[in-house]
CSV table of C-alpha atoms in Angstrom, one decimal:
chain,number,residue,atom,x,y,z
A,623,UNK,CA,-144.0,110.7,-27.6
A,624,UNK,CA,-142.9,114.0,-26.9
A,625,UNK,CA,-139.0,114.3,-27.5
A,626,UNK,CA,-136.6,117.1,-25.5
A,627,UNK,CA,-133.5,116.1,-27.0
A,628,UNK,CA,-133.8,118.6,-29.3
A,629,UNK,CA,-134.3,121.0,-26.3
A,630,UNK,CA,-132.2,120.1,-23.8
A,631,UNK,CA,-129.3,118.8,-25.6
A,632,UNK,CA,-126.8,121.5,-24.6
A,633,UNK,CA,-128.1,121.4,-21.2
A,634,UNK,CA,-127.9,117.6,-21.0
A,635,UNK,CA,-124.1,118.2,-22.0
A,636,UNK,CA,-123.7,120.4,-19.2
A,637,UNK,CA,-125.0,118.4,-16.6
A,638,UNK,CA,-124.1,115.2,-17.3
A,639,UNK,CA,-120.9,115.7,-15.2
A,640,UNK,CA,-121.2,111.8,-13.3
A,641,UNK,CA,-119.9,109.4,-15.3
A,642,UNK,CA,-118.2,105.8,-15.6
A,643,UNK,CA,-116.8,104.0,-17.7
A,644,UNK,CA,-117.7,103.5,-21.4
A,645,UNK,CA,-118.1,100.0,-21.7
A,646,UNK,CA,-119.5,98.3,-25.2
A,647,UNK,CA,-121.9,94.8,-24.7
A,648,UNK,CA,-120.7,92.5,-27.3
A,649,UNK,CA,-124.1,92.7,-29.8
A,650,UNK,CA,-124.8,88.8,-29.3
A,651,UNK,CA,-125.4,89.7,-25.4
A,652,UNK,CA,-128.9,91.0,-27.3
A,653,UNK,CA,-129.2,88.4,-29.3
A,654,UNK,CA,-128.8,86.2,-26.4
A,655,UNK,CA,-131.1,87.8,-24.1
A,656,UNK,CA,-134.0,87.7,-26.9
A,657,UNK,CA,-133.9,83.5,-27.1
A,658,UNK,CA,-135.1,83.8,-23.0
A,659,UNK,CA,-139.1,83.6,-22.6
A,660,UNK,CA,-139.1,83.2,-19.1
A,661,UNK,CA,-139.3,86.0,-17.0
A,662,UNK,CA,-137.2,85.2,-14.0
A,663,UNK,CA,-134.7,83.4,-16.4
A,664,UNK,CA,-134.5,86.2,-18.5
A,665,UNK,CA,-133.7,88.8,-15.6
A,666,UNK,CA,-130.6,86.1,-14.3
A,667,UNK,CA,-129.5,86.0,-17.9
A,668,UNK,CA,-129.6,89.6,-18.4
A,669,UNK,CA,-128.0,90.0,-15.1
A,670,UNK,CA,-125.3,87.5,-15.8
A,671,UNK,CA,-124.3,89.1,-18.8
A,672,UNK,CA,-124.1,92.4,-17.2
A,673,UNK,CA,-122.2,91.2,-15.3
A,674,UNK,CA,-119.4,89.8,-17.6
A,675,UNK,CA,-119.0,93.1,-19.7
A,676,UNK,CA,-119.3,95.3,-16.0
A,677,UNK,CA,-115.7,97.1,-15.0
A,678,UNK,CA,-116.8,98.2,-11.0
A,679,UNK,CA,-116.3,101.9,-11.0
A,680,UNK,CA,-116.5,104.1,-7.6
A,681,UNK,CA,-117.2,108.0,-6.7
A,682,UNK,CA,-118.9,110.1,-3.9
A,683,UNK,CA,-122.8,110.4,-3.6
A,684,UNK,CA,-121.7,114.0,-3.0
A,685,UNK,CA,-121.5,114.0,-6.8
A,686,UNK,CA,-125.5,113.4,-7.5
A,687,UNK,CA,-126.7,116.3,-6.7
A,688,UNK,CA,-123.8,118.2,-8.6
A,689,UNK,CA,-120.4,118.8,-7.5
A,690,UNK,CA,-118.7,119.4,-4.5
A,691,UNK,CA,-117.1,122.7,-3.2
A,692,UNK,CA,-113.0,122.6,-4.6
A,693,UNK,CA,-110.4,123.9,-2.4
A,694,UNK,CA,-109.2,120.2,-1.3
A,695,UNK,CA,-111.4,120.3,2.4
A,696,UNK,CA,-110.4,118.2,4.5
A,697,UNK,CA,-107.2,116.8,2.5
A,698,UNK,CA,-109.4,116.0,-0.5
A,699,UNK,CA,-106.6,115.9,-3.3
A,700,UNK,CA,-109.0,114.8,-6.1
A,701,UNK,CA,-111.0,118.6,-8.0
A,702,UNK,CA,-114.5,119.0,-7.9
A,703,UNK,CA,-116.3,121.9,-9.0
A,704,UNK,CA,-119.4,123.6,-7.5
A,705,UNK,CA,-120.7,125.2,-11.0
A,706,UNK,CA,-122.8,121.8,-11.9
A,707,UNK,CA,-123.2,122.6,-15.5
A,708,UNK,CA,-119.5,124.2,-16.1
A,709,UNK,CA,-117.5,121.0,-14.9
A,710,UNK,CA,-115.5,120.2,-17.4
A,711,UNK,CA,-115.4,116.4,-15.7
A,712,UNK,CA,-115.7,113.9,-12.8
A,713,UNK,CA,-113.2,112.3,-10.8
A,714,UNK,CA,-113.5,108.8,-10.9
A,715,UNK,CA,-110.5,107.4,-8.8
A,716,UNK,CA,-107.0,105.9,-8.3
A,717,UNK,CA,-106.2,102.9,-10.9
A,718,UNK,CA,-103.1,101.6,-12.5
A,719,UNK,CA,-104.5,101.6,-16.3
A,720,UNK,CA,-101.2,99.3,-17.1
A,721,UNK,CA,-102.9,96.2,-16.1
A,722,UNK,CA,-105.5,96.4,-18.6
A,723,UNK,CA,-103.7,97.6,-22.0
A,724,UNK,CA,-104.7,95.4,-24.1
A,725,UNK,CA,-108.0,94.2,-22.7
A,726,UNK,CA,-109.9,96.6,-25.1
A,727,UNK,CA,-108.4,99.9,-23.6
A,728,UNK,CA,-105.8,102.0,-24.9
A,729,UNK,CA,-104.1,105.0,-23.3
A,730,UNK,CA,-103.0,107.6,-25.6
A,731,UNK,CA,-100.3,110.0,-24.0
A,732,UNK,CA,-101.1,113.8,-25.0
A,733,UNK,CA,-98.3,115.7,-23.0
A,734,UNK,CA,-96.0,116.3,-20.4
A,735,UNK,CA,-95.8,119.8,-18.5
A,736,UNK,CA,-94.2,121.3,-15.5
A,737,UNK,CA,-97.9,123.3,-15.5
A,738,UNK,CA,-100.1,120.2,-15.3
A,739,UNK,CA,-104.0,120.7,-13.6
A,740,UNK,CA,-106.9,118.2,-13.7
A,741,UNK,CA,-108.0,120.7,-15.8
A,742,UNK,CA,-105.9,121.2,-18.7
A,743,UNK,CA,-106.2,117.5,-18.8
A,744,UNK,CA,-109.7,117.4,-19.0
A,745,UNK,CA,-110.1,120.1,-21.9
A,746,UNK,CA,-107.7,118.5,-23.9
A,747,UNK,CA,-109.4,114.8,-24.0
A,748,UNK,CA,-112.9,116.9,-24.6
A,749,UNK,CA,-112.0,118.4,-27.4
A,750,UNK,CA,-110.5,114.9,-28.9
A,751,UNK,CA,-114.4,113.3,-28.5
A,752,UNK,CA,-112.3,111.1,-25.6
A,753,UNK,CA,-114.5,109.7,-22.2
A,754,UNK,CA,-111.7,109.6,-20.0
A,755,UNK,CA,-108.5,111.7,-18.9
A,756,UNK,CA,-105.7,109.8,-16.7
A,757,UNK,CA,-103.3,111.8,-14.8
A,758,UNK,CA,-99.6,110.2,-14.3
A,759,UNK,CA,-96.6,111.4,-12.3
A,760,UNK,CA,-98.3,114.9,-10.9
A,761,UNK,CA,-97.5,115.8,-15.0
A,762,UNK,CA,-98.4,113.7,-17.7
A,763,UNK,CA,-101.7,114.0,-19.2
A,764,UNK,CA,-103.5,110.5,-21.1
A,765,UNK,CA,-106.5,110.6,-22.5
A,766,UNK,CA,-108.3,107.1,-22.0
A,767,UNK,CA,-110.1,105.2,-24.8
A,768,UNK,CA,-112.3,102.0,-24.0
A,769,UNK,CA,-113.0,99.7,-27.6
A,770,UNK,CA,-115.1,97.1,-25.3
A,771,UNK,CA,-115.5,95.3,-22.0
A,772,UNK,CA,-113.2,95.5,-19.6
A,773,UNK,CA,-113.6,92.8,-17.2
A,774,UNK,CA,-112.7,93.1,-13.2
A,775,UNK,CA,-111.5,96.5,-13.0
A,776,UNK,CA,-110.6,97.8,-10.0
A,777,UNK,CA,-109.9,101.1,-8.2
A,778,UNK,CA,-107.3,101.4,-5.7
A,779,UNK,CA,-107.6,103.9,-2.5
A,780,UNK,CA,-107.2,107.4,-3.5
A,781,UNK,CA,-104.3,108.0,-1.3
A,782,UNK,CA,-102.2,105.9,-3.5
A,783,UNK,CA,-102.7,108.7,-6.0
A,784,UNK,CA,-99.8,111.0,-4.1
A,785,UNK,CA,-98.4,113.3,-6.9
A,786,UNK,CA,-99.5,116.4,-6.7
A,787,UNK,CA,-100.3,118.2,-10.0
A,788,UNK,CA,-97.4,120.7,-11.0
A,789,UNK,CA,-99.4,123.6,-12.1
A,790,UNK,CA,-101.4,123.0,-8.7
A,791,UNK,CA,-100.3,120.8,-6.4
A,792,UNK,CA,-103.5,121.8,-3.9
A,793,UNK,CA,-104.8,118.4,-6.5
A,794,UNK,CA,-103.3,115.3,-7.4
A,795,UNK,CA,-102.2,114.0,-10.7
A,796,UNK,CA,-101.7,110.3,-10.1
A,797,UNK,CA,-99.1,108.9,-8.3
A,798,UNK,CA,-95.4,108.5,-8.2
A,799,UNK,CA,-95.7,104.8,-9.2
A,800,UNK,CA,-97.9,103.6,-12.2
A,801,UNK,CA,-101.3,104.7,-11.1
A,802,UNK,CA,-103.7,107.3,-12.4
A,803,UNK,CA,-106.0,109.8,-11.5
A,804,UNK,CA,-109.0,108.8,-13.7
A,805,UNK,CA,-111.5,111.7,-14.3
A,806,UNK,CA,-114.3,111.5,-16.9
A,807,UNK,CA,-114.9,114.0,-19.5
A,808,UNK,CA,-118.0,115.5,-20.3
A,809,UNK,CA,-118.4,113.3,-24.4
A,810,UNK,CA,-121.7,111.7,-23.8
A,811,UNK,CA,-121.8,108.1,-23.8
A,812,UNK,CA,-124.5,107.3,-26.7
A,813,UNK,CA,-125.6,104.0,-25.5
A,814,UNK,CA,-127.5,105.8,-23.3
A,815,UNK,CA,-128.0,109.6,-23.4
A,816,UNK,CA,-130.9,110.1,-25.6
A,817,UNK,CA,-134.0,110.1,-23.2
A,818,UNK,CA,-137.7,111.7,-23.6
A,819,UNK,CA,-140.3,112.0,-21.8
A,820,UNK,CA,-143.9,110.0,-22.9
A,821,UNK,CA,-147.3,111.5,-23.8
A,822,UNK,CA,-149.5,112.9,-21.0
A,823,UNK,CA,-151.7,110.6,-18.6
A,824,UNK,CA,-150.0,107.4,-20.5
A,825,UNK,CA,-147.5,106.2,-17.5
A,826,UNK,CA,-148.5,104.5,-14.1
A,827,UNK,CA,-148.3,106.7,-11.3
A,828,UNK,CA,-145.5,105.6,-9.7
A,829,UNK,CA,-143.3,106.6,-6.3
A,830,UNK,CA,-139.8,106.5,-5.9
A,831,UNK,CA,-140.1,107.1,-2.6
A,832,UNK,CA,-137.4,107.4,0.6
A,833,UNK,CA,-136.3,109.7,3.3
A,834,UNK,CA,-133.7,112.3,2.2
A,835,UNK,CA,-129.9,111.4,2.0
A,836,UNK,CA,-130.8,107.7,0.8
A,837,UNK,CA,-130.1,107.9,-3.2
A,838,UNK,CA,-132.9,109.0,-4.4
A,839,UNK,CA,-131.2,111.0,-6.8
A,840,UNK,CA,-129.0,108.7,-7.3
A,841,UNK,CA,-131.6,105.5,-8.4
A,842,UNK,CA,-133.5,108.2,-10.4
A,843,UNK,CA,-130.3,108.5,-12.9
A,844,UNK,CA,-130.3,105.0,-13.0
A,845,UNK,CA,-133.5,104.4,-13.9
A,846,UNK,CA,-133.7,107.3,-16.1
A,847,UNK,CA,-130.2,105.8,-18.2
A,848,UNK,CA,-131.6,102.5,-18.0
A,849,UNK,CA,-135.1,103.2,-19.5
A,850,UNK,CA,-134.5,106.2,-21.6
A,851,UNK,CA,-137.6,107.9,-19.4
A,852,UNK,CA,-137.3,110.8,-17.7
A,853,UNK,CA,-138.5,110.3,-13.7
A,854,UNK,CA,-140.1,113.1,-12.0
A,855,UNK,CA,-140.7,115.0,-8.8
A,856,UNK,CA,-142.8,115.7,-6.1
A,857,UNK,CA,-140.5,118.6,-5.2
A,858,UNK,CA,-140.6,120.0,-1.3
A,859,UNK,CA,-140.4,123.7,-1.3
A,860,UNK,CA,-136.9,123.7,-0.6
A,861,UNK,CA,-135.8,121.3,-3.7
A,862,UNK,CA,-137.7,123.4,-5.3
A,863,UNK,CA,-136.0,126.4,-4.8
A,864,UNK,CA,-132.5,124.8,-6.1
A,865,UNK,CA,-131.8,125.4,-9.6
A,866,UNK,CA,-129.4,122.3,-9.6
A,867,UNK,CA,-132.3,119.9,-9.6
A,868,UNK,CA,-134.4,121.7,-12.5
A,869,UNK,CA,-130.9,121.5,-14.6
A,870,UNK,CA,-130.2,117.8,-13.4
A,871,UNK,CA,-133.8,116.3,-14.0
A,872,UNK,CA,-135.6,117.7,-16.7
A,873,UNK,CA,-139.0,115.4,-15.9
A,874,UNK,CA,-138.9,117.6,-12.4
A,875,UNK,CA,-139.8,120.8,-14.9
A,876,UNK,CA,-143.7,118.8,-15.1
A,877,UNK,CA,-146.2,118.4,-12.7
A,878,UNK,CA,-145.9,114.8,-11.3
A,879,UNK,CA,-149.4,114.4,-11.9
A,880,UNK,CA,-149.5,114.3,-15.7
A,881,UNK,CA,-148.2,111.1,-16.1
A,882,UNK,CA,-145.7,111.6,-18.4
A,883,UNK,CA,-142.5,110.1,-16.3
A,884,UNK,CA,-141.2,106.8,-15.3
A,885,UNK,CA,-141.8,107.4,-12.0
A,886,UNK,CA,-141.7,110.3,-9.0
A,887,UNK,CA,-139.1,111.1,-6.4
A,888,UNK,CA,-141.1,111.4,-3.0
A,889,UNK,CA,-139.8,112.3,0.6
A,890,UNK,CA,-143.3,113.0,1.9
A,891,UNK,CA,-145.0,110.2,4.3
A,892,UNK,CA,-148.1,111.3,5.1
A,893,UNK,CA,-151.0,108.5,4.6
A,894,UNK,CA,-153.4,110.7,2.0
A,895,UNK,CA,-150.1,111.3,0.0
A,896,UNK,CA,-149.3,107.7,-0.1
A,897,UNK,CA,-152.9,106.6,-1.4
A,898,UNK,CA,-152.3,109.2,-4.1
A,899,UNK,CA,-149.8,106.6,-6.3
A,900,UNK,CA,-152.3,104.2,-7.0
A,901,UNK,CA,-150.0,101.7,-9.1
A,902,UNK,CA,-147.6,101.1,-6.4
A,903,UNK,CA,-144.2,102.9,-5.2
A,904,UNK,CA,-140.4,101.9,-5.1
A,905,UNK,CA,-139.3,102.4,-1.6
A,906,UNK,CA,-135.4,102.9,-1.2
A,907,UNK,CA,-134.6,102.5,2.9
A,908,UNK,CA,-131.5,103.3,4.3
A,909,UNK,CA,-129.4,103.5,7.2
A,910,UNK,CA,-130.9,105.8,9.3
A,911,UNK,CA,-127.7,107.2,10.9
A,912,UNK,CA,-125.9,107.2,7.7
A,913,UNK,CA,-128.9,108.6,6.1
A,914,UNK,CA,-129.3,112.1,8.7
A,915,UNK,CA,-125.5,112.5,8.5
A,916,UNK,CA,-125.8,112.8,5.1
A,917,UNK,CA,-128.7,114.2,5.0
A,918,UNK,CA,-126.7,117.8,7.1
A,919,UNK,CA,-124.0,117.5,4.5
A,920,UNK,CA,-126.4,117.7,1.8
A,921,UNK,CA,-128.1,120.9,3.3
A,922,UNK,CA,-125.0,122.5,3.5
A,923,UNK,CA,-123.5,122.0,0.2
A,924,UNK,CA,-125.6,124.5,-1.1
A,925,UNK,CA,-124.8,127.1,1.1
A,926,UNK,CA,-122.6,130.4,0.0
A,927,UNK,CA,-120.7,129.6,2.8
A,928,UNK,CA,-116.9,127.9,1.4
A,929,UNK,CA,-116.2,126.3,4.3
A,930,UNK,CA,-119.8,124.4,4.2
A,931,UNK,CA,-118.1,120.7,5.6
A,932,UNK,CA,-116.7,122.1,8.7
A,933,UNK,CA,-120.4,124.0,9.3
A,934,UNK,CA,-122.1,120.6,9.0
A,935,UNK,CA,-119.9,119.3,11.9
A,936,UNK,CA,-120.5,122.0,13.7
A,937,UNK,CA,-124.3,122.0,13.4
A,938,UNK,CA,-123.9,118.4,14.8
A,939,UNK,CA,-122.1,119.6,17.8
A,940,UNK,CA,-124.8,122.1,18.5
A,941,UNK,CA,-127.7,122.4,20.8
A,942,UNK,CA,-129.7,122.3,17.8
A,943,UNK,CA,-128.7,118.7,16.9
A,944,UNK,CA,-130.3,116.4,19.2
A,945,UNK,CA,-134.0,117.9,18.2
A,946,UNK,CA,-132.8,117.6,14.2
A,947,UNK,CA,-132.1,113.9,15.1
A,948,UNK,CA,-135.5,113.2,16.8
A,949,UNK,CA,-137.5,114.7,14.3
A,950,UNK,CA,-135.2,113.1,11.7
A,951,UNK,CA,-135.1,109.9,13.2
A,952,UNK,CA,-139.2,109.9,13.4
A,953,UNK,CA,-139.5,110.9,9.9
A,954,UNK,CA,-137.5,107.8,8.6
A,955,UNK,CA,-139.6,105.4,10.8
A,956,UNK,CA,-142.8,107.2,9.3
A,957,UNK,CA,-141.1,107.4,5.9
A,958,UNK,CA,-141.0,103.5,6.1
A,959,UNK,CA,-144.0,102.1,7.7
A,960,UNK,CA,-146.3,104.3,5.5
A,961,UNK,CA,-144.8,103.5,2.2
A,962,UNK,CA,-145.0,99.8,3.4
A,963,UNK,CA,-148.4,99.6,5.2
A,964,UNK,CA,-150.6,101.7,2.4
A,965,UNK,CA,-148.9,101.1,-1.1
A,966,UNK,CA,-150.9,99.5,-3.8
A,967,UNK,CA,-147.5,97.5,-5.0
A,968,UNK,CA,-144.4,97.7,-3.2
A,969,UNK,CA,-141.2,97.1,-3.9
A,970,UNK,CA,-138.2,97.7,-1.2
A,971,UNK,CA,-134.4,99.0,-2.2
A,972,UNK,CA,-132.0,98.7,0.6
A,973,UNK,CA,-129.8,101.5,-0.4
A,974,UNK,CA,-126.3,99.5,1.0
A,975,UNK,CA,-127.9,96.0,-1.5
A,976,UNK,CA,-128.1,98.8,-4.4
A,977,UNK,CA,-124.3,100.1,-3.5
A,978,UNK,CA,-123.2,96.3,-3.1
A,979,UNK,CA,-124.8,95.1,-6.4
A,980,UNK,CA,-126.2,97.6,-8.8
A,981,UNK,CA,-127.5,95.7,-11.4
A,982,UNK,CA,-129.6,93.7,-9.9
A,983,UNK,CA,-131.6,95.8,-7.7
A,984,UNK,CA,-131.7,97.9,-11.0
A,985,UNK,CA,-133.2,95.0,-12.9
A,986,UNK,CA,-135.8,94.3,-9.9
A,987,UNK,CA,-136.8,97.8,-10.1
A,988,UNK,CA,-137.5,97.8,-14.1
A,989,UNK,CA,-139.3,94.4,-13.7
A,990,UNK,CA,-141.6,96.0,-11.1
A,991,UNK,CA,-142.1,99.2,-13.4
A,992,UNK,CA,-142.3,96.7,-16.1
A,993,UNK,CA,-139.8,98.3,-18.6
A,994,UNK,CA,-138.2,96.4,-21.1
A,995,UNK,CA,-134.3,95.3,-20.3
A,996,UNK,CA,-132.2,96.8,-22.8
A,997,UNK,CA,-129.1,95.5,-21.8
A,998,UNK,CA,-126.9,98.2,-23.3
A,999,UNK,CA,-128.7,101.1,-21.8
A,1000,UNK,CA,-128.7,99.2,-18.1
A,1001,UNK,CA,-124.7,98.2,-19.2
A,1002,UNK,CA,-124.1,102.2,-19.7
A,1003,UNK,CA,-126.1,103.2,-16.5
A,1004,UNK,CA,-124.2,101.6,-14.0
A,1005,UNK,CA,-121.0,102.4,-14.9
A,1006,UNK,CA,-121.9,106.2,-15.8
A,1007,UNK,CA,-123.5,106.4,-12.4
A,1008,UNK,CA,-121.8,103.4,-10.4
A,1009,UNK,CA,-121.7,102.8,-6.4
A,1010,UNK,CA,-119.6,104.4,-4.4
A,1011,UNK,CA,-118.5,100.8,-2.6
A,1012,UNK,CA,-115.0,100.3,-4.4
A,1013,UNK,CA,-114.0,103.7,-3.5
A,1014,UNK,CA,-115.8,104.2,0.1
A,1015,UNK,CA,-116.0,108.0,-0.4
A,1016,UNK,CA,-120.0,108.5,-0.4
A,1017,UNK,CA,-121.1,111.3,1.8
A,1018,UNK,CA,-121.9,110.0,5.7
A,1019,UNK,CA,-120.1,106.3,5.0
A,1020,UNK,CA,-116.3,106.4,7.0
A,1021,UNK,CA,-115.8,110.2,6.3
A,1022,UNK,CA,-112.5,111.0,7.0
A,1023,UNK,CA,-113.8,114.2,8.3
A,1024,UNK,CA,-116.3,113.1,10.8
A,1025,UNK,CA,-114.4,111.5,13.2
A,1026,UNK,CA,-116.5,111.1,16.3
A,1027,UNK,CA,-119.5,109.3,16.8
A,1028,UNK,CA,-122.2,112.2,16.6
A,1029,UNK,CA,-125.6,110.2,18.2
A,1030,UNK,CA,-125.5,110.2,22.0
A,1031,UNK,CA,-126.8,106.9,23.7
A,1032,UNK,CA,-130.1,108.3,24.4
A,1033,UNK,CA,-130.3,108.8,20.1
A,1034,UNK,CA,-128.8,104.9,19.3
A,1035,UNK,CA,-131.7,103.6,22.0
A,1036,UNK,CA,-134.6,105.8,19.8
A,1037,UNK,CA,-132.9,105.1,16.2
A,1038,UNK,CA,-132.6,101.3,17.4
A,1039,UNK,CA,-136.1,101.3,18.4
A,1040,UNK,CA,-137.3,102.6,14.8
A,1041,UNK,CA,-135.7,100.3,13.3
A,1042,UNK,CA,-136.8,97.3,15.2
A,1043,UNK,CA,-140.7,98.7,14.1
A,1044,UNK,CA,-140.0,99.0,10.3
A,1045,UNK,CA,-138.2,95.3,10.7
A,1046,UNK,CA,-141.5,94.3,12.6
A,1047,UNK,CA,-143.2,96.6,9.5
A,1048,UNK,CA,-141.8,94.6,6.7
A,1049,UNK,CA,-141.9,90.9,8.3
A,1050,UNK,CA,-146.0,92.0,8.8
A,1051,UNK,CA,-146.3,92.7,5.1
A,1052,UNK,CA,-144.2,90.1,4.0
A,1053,UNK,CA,-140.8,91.5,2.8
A,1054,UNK,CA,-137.6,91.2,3.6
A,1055,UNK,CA,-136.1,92.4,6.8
A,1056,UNK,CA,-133.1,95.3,6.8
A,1057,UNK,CA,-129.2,94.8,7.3
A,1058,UNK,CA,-127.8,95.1,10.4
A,1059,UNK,CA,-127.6,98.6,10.6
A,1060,UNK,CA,-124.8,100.4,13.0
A,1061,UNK,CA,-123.6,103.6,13.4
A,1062,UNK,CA,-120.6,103.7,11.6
A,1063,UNK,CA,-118.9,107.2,12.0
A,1064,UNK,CA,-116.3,106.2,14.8
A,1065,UNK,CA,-112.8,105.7,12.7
């Protein structure tokens, strides 16, 4: 086995800026899980018992691919940062801690200032070895310890966090009641940050495949947590060309052919490129207006531009944009009916089941890539890179900054058609049919 830790620790540190929270599975959950024999049994166990030691976390998709531009666009009052590696943390949302003192977590108060930021917070509960930072009252800084499960957590929308921070009220620092901004710190969560990659030509060539803006990125740190494997890349020229991705997923520094990953993020369709993964592909399908919105936003995060949001709106209210929806639109139906038509093995990950229920299209996806379930490493992967359902701020879902319906009538006849052909697709080859997909971007 050829280790990186050694390596890539420091940069592992740096990038590992999406987290959750820590959450430790009681050791008999293993012991448990060992006494099941049967396959299907032993994936409801295992999922059961996730389950029970889960706390549902939330943050935006925006975050997978590094952070956000700061500046608080479009009212944003939670900090991101655009250096990926530099963040000193993640915001994780709005949440009164109060309710769960005692439930194995403990908040330990570090000071009070009238020159409070997110990040004077945050470096103070990094250097203490802390995960977590809660801001109180636009001035208090916590720093958040968790000694074991904490059962049925739940975030609260952000706008109940309405204190802005005194040393920078452009953010917020809680609210004025009992609720916290929750940010996690950049202290590695052990359970499961030690990953490697395996010996060349000794994996299954695998796909993750899916058209952009559907979570590949996202699944691939999920998998990667879950197995201890690195996943790798079959890079477009333009992924190639940003240096986020090379610092995010070290497997992507290896040619996808040498077998030495779990598996290999794909946006290519074409039929020769399919027949190349001959042990089957993971195909992650979602909706295809939510997808091409986010799919603009993506683009223009990278830009040098500041003010990249209100470009992506603009690009969608530009000639340009109907022809970006055909070809896009065509390229999901291709994307689709390829993968599902000429894989080996198939597997099919609706990207809104995956947000609804992470664990158990995470522990369909290890069966198929037949990886052992180590329950602590899947525990530590969903709630250091959980779904963005409890706090509904994923790029292209009810964006508070898209508020028109950007696909004309003539684009929701075409996009309704594709999808009526993959659903037609998938009932041919004998898996299940996609959710009622709508466009949603009409507040």
């Amino acid at each position: 086995m050829v280790n990186t830790n050694r390596i890539s620790g420091n940069l592992l540190a740096g990038c590992l800026s999406l987290f959750s929270l820590s959450l430790v599975v009681p050791i008999f959950f293993l012991a448990e899980i060992r006494k099941n024999v049967d396959r299907k049994g032993y994936l409801r166990r295992t999922n059961r018992l996730l389950q029970e030691g889960h706390a549902h976390a939330g943050e935006g998709s925006q975050q997978y691919y590094g952070e956000l531009v700061s500046g608080g666009a479009f009212g944003q009052t939670f900090q991101t940062w655009s250096n990926f590696s530099a963040a000193p943390g993640t915001y994780r949302g709005c949440i009164n801690l109060f309710n769960y003192i005692g439930t194995n977590l403990t908040i330990v108060f570090e000071e009070i200032s009238p020159k409070m930021t997110v990040e004077r917070c945050l470096t103070k509960c990094n250097k203490k070895g802390h995960t977590y930072a809660g801001l109180l009252h636009g001035s208090k800084c916590h720093c958040v310890i968790f000694t074991g499960p904490v059962r049925n957590l739940r975030y609260l929308p952000t706008t109940m966090c309405d204190a802005p921070c005194s040393g920078n009220p452009l953010y917020h620092c809680g609210g004025t009641l009992k609720v916290f901004s929750l940010y996690r710190t950049r202290v590695l969560d052990t359970r499961c940050s030690e990953m490697s990659l395996r010996p060349k030509n000794s994996m299954p060539l695998i796909a993750l495949a899916s058209f952009p803006g559907s979570g590949n990125a996202w699944t691939r740190r999920l998998l990667e947590r879950s197995t201890g494997i690195y996943t790798g890349s079959v890079a477009s020229k333009t992924e190639g060309q940003i240096a986020v991705r090379s610092e995010a997923f070290l497997g992507d520094q290896l040619p996808y052919y040498s077998r030495t990953t779990l598996c290999q993020m794909t946006h290519l369709f074409k039929v020769r490129h399919v027949d190349v993964f001959t042990s089957g592909a993971i195909l992650l399908i979602r909706n295809p207006y939510t997808a091409i919105v986010t799919e603009v936003f993506n683009k223009y995060m990278y830009a040098s531009d500041v003010d990249r949001q209100r470009r992506a709106i603009e690009f969608m209210k530009s000639e340009d944009w109907p022809s970006f929806v055909d070809k896009s639109a065509f390229e999901w139906l291709a994307t689709a009916t390829n993968w599902i038509r000429r894989s080996k093995r198939l597997i099919v990950v609706n990207y809104e089941d995956l947000q609804e229920d992470s664990t158990k299209q995470l522990l369909r996806m290890l069966e198929f890539l037949d990886q052992p379930l180590n329950v602590r490493r899947i525990a530590c992967a969903v709630q250091e890179y959980p779904s963005t359902e409890p706090t509904k701020v994923s790029l292209g879902t009810k964006r508070s900054d898209l508020n028109f319906d950007p696909f004309s009538n003539e684009m929701h006849k075409r996009i309704e058609g594709h999808i009526r052909t993959v659903n037609a697709t998938l009932a041919q080859y004998g898996q299940k049919t996609l959710p009622s997909y709508i466009s949603n971007f009409v507040l």
